[in-house]
Coordinates of C-alpha atoms and ligand atoms in Angstrom, one line a residue:
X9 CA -80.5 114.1 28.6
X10 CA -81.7 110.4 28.0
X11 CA -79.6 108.0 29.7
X12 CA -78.5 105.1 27.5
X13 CA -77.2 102.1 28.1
X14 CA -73.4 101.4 28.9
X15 CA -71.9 98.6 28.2
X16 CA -69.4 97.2 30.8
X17 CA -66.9 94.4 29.5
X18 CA -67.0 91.0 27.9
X19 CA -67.4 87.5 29.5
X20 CA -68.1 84.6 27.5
X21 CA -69.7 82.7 29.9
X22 CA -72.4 85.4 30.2
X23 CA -72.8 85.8 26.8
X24 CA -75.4 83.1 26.7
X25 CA -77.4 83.7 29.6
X26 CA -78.1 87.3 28.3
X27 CA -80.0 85.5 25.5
X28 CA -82.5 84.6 27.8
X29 CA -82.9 88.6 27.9
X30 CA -84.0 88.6 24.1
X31 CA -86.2 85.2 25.0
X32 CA -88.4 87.7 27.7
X33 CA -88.6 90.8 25.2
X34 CA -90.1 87.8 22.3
X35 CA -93.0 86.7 24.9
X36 CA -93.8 90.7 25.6
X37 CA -93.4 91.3 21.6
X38 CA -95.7 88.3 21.0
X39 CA -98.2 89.9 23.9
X40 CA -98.0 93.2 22.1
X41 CA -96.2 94.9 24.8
X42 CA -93.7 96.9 23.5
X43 CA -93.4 100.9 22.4
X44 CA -95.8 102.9 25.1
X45 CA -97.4 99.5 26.0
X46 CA -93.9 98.3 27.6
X47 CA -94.1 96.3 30.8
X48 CA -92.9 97.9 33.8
X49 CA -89.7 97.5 35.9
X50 CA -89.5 99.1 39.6
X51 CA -86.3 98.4 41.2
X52 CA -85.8 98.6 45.0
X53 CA -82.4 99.2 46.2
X54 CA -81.1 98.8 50.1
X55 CA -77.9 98.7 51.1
X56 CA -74.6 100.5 50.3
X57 CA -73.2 102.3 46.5
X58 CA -72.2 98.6 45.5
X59 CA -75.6 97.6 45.5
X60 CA -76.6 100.9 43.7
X61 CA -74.1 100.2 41.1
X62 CA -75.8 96.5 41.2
X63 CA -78.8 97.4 40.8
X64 CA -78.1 99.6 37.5
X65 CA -76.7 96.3 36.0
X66 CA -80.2 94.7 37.0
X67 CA -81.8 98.2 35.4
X68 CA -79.4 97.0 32.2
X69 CA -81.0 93.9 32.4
X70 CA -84.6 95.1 32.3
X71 CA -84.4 97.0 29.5
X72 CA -82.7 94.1 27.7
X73 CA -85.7 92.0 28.6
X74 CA -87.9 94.3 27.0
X75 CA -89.3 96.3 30.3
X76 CA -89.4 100.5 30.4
X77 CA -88.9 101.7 34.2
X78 CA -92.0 102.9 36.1
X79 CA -91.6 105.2 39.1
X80 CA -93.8 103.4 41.6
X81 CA -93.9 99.5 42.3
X82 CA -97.9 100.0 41.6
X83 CA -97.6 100.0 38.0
X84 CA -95.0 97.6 37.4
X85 CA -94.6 94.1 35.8
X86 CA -91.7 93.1 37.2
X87 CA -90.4 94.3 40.8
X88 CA -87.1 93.8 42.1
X89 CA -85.7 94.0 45.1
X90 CA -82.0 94.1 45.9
X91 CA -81.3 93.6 49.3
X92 CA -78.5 94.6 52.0
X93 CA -77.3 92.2 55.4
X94 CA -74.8 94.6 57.0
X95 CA -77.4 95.2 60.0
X96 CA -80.4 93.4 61.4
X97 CA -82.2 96.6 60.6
X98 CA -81.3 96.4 56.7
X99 CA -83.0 92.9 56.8
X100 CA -86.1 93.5 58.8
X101 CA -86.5 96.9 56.3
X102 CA -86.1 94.5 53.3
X103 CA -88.7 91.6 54.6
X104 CA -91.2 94.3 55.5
X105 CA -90.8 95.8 51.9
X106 CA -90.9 92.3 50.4
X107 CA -94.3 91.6 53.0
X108 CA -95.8 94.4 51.7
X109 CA -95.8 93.6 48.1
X110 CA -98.0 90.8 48.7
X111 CA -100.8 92.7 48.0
X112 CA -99.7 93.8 44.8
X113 CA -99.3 90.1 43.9
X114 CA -103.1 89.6 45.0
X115 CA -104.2 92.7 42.8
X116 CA -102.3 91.7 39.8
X117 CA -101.2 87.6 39.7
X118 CA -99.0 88.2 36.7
X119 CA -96.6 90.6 38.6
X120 CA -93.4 88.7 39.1
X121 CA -91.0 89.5 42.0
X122 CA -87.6 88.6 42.8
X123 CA -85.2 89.1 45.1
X124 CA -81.3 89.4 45.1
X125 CA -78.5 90.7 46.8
X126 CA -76.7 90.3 49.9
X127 CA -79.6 88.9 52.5
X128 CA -79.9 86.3 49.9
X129 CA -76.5 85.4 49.9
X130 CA -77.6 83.9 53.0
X131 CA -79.0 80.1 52.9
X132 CA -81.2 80.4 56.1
X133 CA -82.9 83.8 54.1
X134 CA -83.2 82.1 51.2
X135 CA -85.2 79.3 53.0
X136 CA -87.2 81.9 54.7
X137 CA -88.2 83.4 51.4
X138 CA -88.8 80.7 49.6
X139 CA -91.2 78.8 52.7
X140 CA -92.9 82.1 54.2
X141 CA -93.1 84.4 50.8
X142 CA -94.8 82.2 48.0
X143 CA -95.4 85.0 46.0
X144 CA -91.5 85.6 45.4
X145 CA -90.9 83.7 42.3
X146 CA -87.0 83.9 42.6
X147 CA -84.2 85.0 44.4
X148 CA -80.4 85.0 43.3
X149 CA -77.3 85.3 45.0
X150 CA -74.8 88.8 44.8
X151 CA -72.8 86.2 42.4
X152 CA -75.7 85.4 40.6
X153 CA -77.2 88.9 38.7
X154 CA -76.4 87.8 35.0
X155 CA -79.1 84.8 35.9
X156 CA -82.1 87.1 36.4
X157 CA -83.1 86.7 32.7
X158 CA -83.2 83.1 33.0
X159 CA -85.2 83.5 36.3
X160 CA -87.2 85.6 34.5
X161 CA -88.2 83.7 31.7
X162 CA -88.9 80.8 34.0
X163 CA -91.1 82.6 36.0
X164 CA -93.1 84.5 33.2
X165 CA -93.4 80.9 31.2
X166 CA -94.9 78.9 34.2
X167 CA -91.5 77.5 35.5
X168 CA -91.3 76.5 38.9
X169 CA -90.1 79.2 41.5
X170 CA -86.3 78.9 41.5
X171 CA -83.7 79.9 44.6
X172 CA -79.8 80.1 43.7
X173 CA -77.4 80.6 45.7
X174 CA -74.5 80.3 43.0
X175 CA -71.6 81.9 45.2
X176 CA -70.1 82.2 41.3
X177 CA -67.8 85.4 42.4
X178 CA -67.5 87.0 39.3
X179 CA -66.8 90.0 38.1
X180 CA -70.5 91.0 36.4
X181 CA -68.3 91.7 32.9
X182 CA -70.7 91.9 29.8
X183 CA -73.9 93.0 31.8
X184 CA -75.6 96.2 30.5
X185 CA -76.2 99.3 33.2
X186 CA -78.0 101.5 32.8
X187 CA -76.9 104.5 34.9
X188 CA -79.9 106.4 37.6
X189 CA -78.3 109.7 36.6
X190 CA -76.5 110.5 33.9
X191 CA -74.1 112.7 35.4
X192 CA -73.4 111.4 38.8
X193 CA -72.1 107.9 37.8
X194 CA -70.7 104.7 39.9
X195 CA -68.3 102.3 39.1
X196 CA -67.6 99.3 40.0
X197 CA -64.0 98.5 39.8
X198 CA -63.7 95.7 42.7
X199 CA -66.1 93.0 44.4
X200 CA -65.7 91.1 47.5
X201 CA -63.4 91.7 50.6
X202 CA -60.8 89.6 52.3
X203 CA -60.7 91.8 55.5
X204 CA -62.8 89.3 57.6
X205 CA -63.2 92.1 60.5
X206 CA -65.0 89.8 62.9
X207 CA -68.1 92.1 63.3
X208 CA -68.5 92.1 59.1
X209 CA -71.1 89.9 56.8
X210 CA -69.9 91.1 53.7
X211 CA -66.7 88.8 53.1
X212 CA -69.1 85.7 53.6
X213 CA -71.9 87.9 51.4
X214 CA -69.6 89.4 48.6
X215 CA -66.5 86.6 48.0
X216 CA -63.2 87.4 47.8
X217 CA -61.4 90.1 46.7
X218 CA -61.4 90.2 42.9
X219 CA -60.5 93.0 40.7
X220 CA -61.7 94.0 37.1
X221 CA -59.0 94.5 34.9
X222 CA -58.1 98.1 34.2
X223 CA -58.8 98.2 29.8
X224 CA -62.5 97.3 31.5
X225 CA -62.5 100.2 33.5
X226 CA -61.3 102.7 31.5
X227 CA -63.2 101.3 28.4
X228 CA -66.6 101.9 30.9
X229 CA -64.9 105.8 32.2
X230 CA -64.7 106.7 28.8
X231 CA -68.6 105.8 28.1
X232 CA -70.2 107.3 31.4
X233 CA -67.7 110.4 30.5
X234 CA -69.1 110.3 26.1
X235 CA -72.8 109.7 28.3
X236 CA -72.4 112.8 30.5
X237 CA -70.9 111.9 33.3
X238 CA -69.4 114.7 35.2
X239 CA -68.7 112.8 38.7
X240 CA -67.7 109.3 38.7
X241 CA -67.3 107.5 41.9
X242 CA -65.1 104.4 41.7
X243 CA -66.6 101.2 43.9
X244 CA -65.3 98.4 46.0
X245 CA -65.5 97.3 49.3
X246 CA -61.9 97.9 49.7
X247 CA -60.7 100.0 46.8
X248 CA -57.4 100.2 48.3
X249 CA -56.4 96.9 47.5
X250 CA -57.9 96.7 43.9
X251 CA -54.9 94.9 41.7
X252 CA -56.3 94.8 38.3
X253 CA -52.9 95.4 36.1
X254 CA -52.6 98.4 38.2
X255 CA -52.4 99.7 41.8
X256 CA -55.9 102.4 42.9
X257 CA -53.5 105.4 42.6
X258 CA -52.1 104.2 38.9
X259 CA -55.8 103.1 37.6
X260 CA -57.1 106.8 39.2
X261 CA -54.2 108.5 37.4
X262 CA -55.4 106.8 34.4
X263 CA -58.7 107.8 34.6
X264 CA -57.9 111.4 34.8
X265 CA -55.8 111.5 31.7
X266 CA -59.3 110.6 30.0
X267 CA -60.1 113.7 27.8
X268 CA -63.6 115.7 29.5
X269 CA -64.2 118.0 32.4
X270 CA -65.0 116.0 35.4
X271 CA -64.5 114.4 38.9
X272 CA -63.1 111.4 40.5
X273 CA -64.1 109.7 43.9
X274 CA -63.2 106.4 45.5
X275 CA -64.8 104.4 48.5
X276 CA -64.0 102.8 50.4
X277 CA -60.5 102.5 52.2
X278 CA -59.0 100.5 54.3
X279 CA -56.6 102.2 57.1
X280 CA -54.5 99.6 57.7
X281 CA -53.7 100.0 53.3
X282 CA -53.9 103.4 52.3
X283 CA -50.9 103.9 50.6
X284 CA -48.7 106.7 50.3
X285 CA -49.3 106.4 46.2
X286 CA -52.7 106.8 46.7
X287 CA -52.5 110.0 49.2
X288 CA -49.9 111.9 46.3
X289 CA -52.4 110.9 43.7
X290 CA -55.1 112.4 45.2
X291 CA -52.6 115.4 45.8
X292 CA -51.6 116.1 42.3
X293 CA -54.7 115.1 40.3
X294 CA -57.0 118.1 39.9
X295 CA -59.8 115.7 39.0
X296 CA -59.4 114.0 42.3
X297 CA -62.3 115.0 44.8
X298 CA -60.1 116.2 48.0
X299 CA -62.4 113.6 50.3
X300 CA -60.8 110.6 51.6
X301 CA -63.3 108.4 53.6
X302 CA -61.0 106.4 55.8
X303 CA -63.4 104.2 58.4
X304 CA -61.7 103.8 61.6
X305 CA -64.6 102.3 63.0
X306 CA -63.2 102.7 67.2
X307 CA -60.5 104.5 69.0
X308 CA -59.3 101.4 71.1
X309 CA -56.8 99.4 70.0
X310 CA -57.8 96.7 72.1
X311 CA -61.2 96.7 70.4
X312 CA -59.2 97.2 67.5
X313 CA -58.0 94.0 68.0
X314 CA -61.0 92.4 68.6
X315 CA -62.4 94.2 65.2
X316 CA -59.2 92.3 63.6
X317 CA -58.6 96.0 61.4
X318 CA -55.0 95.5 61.6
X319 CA -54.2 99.0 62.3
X320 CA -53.7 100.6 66.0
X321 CA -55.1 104.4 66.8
X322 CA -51.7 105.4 66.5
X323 CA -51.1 103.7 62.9
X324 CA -54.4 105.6 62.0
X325 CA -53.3 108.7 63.2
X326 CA -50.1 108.5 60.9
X327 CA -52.3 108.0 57.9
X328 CA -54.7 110.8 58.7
X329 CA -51.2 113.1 59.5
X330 CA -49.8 112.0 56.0
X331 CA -53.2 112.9 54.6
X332 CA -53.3 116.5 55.7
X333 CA -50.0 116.9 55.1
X334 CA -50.1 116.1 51.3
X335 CA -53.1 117.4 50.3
X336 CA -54.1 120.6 52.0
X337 CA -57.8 121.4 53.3
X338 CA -59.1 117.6 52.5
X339 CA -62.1 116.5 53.8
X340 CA -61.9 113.2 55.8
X341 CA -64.8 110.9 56.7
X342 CA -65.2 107.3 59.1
X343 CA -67.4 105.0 60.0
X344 CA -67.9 104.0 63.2
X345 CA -69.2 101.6 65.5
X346 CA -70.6 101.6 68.5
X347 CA -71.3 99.1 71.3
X348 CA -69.3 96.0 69.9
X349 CA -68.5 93.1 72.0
X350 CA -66.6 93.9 75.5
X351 CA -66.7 97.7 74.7
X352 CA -66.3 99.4 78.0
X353 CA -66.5 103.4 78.8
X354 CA -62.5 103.8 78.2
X355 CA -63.0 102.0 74.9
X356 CA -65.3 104.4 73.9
X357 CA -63.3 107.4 74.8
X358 CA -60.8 106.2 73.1
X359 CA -63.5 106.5 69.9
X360 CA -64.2 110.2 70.7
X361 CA -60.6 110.8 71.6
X362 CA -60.2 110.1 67.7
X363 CA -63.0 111.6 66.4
X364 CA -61.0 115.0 68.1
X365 CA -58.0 114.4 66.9
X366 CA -58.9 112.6 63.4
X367 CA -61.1 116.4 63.2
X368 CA -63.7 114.5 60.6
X369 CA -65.8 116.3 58.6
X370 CA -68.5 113.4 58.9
X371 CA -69.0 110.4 61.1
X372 CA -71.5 107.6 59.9
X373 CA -72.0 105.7 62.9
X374 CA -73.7 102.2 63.9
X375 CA -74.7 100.6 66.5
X376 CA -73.0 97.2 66.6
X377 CA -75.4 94.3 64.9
X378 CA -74.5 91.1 65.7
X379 CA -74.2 89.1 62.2
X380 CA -75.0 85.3 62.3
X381 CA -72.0 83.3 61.3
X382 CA -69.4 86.3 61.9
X383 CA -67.2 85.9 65.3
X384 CA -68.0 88.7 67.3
X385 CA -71.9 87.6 67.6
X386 CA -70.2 84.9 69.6
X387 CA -67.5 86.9 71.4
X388 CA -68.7 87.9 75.1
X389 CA -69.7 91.0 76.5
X390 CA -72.3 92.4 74.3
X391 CA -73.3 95.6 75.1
X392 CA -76.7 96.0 76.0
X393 CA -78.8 98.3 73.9
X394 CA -79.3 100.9 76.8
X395 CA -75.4 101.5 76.8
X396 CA -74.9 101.5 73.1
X397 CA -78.0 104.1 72.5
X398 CA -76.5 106.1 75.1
X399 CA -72.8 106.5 73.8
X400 CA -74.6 106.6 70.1
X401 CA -76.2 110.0 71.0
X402 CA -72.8 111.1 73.4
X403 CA -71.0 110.8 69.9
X404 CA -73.7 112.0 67.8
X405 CA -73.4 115.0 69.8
X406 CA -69.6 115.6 69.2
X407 CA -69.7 114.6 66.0
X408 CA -72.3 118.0 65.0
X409 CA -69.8 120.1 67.0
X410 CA -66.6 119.0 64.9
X411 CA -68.3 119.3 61.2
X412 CA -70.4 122.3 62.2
X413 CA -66.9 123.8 62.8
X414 CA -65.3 122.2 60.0
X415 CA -68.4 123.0 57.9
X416 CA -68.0 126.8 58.3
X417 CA -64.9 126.8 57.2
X418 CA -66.5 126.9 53.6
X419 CA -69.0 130.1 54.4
X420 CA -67.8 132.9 51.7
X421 CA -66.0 130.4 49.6
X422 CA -67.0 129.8 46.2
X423 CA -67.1 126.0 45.1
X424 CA -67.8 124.5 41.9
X425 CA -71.0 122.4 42.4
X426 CA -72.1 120.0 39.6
X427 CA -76.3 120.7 39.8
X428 CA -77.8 117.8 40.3
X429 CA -81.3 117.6 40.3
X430 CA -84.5 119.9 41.8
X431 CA -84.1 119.8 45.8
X432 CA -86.3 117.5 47.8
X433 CA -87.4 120.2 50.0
X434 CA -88.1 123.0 48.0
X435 CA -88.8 122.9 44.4
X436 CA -87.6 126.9 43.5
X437 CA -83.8 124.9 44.3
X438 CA -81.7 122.8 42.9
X439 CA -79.2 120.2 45.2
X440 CA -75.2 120.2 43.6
X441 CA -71.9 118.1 44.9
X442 CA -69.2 120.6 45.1
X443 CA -68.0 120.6 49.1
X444 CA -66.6 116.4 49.1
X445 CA -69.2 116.1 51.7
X446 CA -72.5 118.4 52.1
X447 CA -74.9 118.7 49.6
X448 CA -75.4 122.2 48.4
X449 CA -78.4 124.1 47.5
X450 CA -79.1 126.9 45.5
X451 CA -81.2 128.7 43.5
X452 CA -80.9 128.5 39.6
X453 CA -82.6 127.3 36.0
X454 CA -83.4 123.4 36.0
X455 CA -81.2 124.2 32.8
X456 CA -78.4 123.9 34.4
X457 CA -78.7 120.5 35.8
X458 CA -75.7 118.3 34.9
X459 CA -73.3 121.2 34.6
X460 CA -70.8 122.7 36.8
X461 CA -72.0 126.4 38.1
X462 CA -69.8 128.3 40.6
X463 CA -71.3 128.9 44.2
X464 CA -71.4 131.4 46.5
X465 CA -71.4 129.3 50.0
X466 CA -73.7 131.9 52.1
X467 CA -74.6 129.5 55.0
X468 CA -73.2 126.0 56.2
X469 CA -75.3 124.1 59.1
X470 CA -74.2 120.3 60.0
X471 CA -75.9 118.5 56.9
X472 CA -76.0 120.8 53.9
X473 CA -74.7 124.0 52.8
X474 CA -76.8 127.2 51.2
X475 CA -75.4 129.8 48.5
X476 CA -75.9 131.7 45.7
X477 CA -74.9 130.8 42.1
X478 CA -72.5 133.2 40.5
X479 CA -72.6 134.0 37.4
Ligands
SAH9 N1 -65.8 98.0 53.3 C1 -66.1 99.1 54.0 C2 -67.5 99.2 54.6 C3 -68.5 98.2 54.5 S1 -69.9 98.2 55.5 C4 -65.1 99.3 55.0 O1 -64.4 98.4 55.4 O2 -65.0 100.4 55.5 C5 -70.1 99.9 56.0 C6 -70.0 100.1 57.5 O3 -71.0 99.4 58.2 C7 -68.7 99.6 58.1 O4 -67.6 100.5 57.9 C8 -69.1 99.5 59.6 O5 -68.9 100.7 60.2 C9 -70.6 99.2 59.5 N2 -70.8 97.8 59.9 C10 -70.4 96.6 59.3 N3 -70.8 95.6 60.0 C11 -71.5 96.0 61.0 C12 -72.3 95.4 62.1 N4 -72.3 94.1 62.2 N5 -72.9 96.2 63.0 C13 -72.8 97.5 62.9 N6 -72.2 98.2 61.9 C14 -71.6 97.4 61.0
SF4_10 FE1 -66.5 94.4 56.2 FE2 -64.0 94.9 57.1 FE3 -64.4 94.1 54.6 FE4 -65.1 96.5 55.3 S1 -63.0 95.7 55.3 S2 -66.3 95.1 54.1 S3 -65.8 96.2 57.4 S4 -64.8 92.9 56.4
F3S11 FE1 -75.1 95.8 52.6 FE2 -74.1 94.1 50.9 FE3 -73.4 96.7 50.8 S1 -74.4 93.8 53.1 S2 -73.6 97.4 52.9 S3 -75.4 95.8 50.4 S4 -72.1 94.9 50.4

């Protein structure tokens, strides 16, 4: 199926800048690049599913312009990069992406490059960028996407090399997307975070909270769902609180009544407001995926403290209890991290005391970054790297015991996958979603791709599951 575009909500004040869009596809039209001659787009995406979801908007935005995606950096006009701050790793991965397009700036001077996203929400980046990579020729803000056209036209008309940092926290309404699969879709239905845990970039990265109103996000369900959509994740740093008309559980009980067969998922949650509603919701709505993803990120409510997560292992273990209570055989997932300021070897039993008792079916776990500008990268005690490695692969260790267990607790079941695409590792398979977690694959006719097929679950091991499709 060809994706098209979807259309996500009006703003006014965008209206304009999108002209710039139709300014770009005139100077390719005039250059006789259009049809099979299109120029090229390639974005590169770090970072978490609100970048993904980001980065379709920027896709949106390319095709405005007049550009037809290319599947390699190599052949395109105009390359992208949308970049991710949450660890000193996702920078360094980023500059040594952006370093290493140099050379296709050298082969072909008329490439333009830009860069967005959260490490240039950062003024000190931004600087870096703009004195030590001349061959950027932009770089916007996280608040700053429905610019790019503008940037664009600047760039391709011998403008001067432009660096915003807007901080305009809005919500991207009006801005096309155009979705990576058609079936598996994202949406955004929150941006920003108020949370301030002191170990966190993204408050001073993303804004404050701010919520799209609900007619918005049904109006887009209802077009990934007419587009194909079969599983529709909804987006925000903190879904929990979203407050667009609406409360999560109401706007997800909304979503469901939409006429179609498919699923609905939600990241991510904050403990310390995961409401009741929102548990029932998930309880009584078939359409609800039964995976809650509930970070806890330690087991110590001193370091809790520290964190500032507002929510005590005790208080945690109440939500998770309510969880399994109300919807039986739920999969629950956390994030956690390890090695933050002052964290001694009773506050990290604590974290694998509640990895036990919390009985996740998946742990993603970090080791603590400091993050310039947040309060823990001045707090005392940080951990040495020896320490934190050391504990990492301690809890790496008990967290493949817990899901292998809770993994085989799906061996001889049959699930309903959605297929999703040809597997990575072995071309006679395809990869599904059907267990909240694992990715499934089987053996079956590309045909089926982007339909729900039932699945024999023959073998489970700690990252994906094997079976055989039923007929
Ligand atoms: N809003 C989400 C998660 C955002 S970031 C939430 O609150 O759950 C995803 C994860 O990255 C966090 O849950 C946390 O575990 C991790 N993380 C954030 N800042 C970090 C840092 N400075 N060092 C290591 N891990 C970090
Ligand atoms: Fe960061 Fe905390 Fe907000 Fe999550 S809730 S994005 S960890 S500040
Ligand atoms: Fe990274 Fe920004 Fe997401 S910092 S994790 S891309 S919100």
């Amino acid at each position: 199926m060809r994706n098209s575009l979807i259309s996500t909500g009006i703003d006014e004040s965008t209206a304009p800048l999108l002209e710039y869009a139709e300014s770009v596809a005139a100077l390719h039209r005039a250059a006789g690049k259009t049809g099979d001659n299109a120029p090229g787009f390639f974005i590169q995406t770090f970072g978490c599913q609100q970048n993904e979801a980001d980065s379709e908007k920027l896709a949106g935005l390319c095709v405005l312009m007049g550009y037809a995606r290319v599947a390699r950096p190599e052949e395109a006009d105009l390359i992208l990069v949308n970049t991710c701050a949450i660890r000193e790793h996702a920078e360094k991965k980023a500059l040594s992406i952006i370093g290493q397009y140099k050379h296709l700036k050298d082969a072909n001077p008329s490439v333009v490059i830009g860069v967005g996203g959260c490490m240039v929400t950062q003024e000190l980046r931004v600087s870096k960028l703009k004195n030590s990579y001349p061959y950027v020729s932009f770089t916007f803000d996280t608040g700053a996407m429905q610019y790019v056209p503008k940037l664009v036209y600047n760039a391709l008309s011998g403008g001067k090399r432009s660096f915003i940092l807007t901080e305009e926290w809005n919500l991207n309404e009006g801005l096309p997307s155009l979705p990576e699969s058609p079936h598996s879709a994202w949406l955004s239905i929150m941006y920003g975070c108020n949370n301030f845990c002191s170990y966190c970039i993204v408050p001073y990265v993303r804004g404050r909270e701010r919520s799209r109103p609900v007619q918005a996000v049904i109006e887009e369900a209802r077009q990934l769902i007419a587009n194909g959509a079969k599983d529709i994740t909804l987006l925000g740093q903190n879904v929990n609180s979203y407050d667009g008309g609406t409360d999560i559980a109401g706007l997800m009980r909304r979503i469901c009544a939409l006429e179609g067969d498919f699923r609905l998922r939600f990241m991510t949650s904050h403990p310390k407001d995961a409401s009741d509603r929102l548990i029932e919701a998930m309880a009584e709505e078939e359409k609800i995926v039964k995976h809650f993803h509930l970070p806890v990120q330690s087991g110590s409510d001193r370091i809790l403290k520290a964190m500032n997560r507002r929510y005590t292992f005790d208080s945690y273990m109440d939500r998770i209890r309510k969880l399994r209570e109300t919807v039986p055989d739920v999969s629950v997932t956390s994030d956690i991290i390890v090695g933050f300021p002052g964290e001694t070897e009773e506050d990290f039993e604590a974290t694998l005391r509640v990895m036990r008792e919390a009985d996740y079916d998946m742990v993603y776990s970090f080791i603590y970054s400091p993050r310039n500008g947040t309060p823990a990268a001045r707090m005392e005690g940080q951990v040495p790297r020896e320490v934190s490695s050391e504990r990492m692969s301690r809890l790496l260790s008990l967290e493949a015991e817990i899901s292998d267990r809770r993994n085989s607790r799906f061996e001889g079941r049959t699930l309903r996958v959605l297929a999703d695409g040809i597997s990575k590792n072995d071309p006679d398979m395809l990869t599904g979603k059907g267990d909240p977690v694992r990715p499934i694959h089987f053996k079956a006719d590309p045909s089926v791709i982007g339909r729900f097929v039932n699945v024999k679950i023959k073998k489970t091991s700690t990252f994906s599951f094997e079976g055989e499709k039923e007929e």
